[in-house]
mmCIF file with all atom_site columns, C-alpha atoms in Angstrom:
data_model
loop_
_atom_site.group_PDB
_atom_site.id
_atom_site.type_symbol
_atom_site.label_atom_id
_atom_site.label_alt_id
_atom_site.label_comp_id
_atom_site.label_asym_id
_atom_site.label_entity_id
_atom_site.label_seq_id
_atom_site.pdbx_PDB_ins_code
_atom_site.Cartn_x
_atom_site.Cartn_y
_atom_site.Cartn_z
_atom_site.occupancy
_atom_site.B_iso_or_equiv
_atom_site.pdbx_formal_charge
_atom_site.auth_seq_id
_atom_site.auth_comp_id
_atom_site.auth_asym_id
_atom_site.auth_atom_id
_atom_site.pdbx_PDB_model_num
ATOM 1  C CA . UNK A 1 1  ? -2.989  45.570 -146.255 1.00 51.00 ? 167 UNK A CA 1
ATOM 2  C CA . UNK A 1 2  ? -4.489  48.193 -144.356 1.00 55.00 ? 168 UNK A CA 1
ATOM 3  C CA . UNK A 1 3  ? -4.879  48.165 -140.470 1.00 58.00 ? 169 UNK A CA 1
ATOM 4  C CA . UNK A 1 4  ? -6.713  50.143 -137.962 1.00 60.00 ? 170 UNK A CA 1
ATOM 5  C CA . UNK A 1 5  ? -4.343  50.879 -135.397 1.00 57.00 ? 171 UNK A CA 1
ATOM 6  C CA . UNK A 1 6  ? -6.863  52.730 -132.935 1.00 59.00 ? 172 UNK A CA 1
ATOM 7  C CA . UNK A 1 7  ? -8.710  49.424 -132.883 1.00 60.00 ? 173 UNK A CA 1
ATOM 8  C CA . UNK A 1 8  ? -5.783  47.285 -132.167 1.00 57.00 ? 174 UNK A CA 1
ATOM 9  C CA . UNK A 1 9  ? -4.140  49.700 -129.715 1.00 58.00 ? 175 UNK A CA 1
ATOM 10 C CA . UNK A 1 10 ? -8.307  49.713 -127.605 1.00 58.00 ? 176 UNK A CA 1
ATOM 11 C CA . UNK A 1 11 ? -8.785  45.973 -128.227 1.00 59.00 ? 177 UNK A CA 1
ATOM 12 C CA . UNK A 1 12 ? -8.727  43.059 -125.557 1.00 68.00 ? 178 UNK A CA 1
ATOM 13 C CA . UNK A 1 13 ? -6.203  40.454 -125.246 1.00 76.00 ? 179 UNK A CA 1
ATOM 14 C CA . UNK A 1 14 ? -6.122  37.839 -127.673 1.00 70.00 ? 180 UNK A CA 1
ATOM 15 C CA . UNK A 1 15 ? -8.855  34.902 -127.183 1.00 74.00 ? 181 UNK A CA 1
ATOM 16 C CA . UNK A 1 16 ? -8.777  31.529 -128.967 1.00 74.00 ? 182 UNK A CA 1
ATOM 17 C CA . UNK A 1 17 ? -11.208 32.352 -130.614 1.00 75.00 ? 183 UNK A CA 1
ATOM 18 C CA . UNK A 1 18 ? -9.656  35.335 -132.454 1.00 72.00 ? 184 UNK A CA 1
ATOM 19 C CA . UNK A 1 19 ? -7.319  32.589 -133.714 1.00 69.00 ? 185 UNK A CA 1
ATOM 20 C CA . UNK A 1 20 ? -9.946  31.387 -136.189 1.00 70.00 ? 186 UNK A CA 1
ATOM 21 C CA . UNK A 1 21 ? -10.018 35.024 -137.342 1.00 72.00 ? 187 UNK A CA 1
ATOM 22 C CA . UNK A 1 22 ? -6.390  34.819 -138.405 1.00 70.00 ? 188 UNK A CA 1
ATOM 23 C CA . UNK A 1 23 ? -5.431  34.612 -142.106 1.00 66.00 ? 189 UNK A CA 1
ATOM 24 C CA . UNK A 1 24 ? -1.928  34.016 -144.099 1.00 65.00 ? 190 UNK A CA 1
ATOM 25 C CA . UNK A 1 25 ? -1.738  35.456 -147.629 1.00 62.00 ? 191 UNK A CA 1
ATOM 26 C CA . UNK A 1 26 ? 0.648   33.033 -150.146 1.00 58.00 ? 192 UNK A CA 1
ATOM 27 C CA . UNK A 1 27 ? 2.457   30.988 -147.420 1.00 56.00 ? 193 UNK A CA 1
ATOM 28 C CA . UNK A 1 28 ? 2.280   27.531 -149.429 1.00 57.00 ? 194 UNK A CA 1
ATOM 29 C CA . UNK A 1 29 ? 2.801   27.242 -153.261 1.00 53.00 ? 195 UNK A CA 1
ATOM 30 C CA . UNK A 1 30 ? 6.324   29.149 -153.602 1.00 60.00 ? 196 UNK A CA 1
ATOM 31 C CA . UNK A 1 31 ? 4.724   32.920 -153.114 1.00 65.00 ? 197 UNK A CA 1
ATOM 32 C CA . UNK A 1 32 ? 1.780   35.292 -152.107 1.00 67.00 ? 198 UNK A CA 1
ATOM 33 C CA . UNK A 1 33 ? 1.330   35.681 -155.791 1.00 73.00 ? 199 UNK A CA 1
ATOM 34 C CA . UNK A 1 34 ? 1.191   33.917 -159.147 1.00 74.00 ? 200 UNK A CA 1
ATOM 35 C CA . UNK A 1 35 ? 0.441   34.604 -163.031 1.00 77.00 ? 201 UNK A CA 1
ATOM 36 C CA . UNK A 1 36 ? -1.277  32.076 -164.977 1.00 79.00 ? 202 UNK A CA 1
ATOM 37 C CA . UNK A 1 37 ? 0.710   30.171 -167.686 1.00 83.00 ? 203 UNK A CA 1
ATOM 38 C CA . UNK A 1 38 ? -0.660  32.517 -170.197 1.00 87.00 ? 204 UNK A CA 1
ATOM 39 C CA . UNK A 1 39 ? -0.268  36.122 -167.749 1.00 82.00 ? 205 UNK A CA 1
ATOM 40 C CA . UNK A 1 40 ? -3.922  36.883 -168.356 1.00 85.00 ? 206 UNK A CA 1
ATOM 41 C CA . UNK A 1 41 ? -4.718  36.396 -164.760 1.00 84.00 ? 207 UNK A CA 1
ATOM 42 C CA . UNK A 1 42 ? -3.226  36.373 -161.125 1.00 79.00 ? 208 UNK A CA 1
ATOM 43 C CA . UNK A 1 43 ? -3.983  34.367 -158.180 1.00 75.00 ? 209 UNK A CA 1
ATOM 44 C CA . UNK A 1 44 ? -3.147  34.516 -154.346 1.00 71.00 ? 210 UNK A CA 1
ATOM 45 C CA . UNK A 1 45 ? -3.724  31.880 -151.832 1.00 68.00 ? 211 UNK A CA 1
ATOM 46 C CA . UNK A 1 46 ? -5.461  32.577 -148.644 1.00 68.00 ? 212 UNK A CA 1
ATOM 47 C CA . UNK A 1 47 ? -5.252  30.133 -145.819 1.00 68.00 ? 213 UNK A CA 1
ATOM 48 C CA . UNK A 1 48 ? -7.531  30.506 -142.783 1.00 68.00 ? 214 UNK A CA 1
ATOM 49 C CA . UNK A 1 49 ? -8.259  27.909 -139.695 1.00 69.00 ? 215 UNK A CA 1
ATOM 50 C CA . UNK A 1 50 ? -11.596 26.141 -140.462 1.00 68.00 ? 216 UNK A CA 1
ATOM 51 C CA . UNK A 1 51 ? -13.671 26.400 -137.196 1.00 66.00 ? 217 UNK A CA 1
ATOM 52 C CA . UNK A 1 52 ? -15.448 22.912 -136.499 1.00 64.00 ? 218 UNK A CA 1
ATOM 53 C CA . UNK A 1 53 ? -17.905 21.862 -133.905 1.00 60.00 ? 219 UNK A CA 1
ATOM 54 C CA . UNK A 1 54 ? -16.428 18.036 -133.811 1.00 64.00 ? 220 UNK A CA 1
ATOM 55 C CA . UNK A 1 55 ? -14.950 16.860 -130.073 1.00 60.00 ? 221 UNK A CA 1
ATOM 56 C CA . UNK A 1 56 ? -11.843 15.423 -131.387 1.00 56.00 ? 222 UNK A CA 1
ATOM 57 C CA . UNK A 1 57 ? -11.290 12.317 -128.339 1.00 59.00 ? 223 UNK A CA 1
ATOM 58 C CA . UNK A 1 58 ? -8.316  10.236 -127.592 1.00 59.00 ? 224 UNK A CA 1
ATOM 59 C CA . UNK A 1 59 ? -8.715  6.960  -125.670 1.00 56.00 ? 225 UNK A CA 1
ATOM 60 C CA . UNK A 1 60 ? -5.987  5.663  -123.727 1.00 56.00 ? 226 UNK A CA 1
ATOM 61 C CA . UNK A 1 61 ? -5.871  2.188  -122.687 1.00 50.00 ? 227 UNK A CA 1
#
């Protein structure tokens, strides 16, 4: 992975917005990486938060 420092170093403080922008590489299914059965092909999992314009409500009574 490859960063650029000079923007992180300039940038504002974190928003909760920038949250959505966050992703995790392999965190679920035992490893960043996997080889198919027959190791012809390789496959990562990348898991972002799915921005949504619902109003999630609770009611109390």
């Amino acid at each position: 992975m490859l960063l650029n420092f000079s923007r992180i170093i300039s940038s504002k403080l974190l928003q909760v917005e920038d949250l959505f922008n966050l992703e995790q590489i392999g965190r679920y299914f035992g490893g960043a990486y996997t080889l198919s059965p027959d190791g012809k092909m390789l496959a990562h999992v990348v898991q972002r938060a799915k921005a949504t314009t619902k109003n999630h409500k609770q009611v109390f009574l």
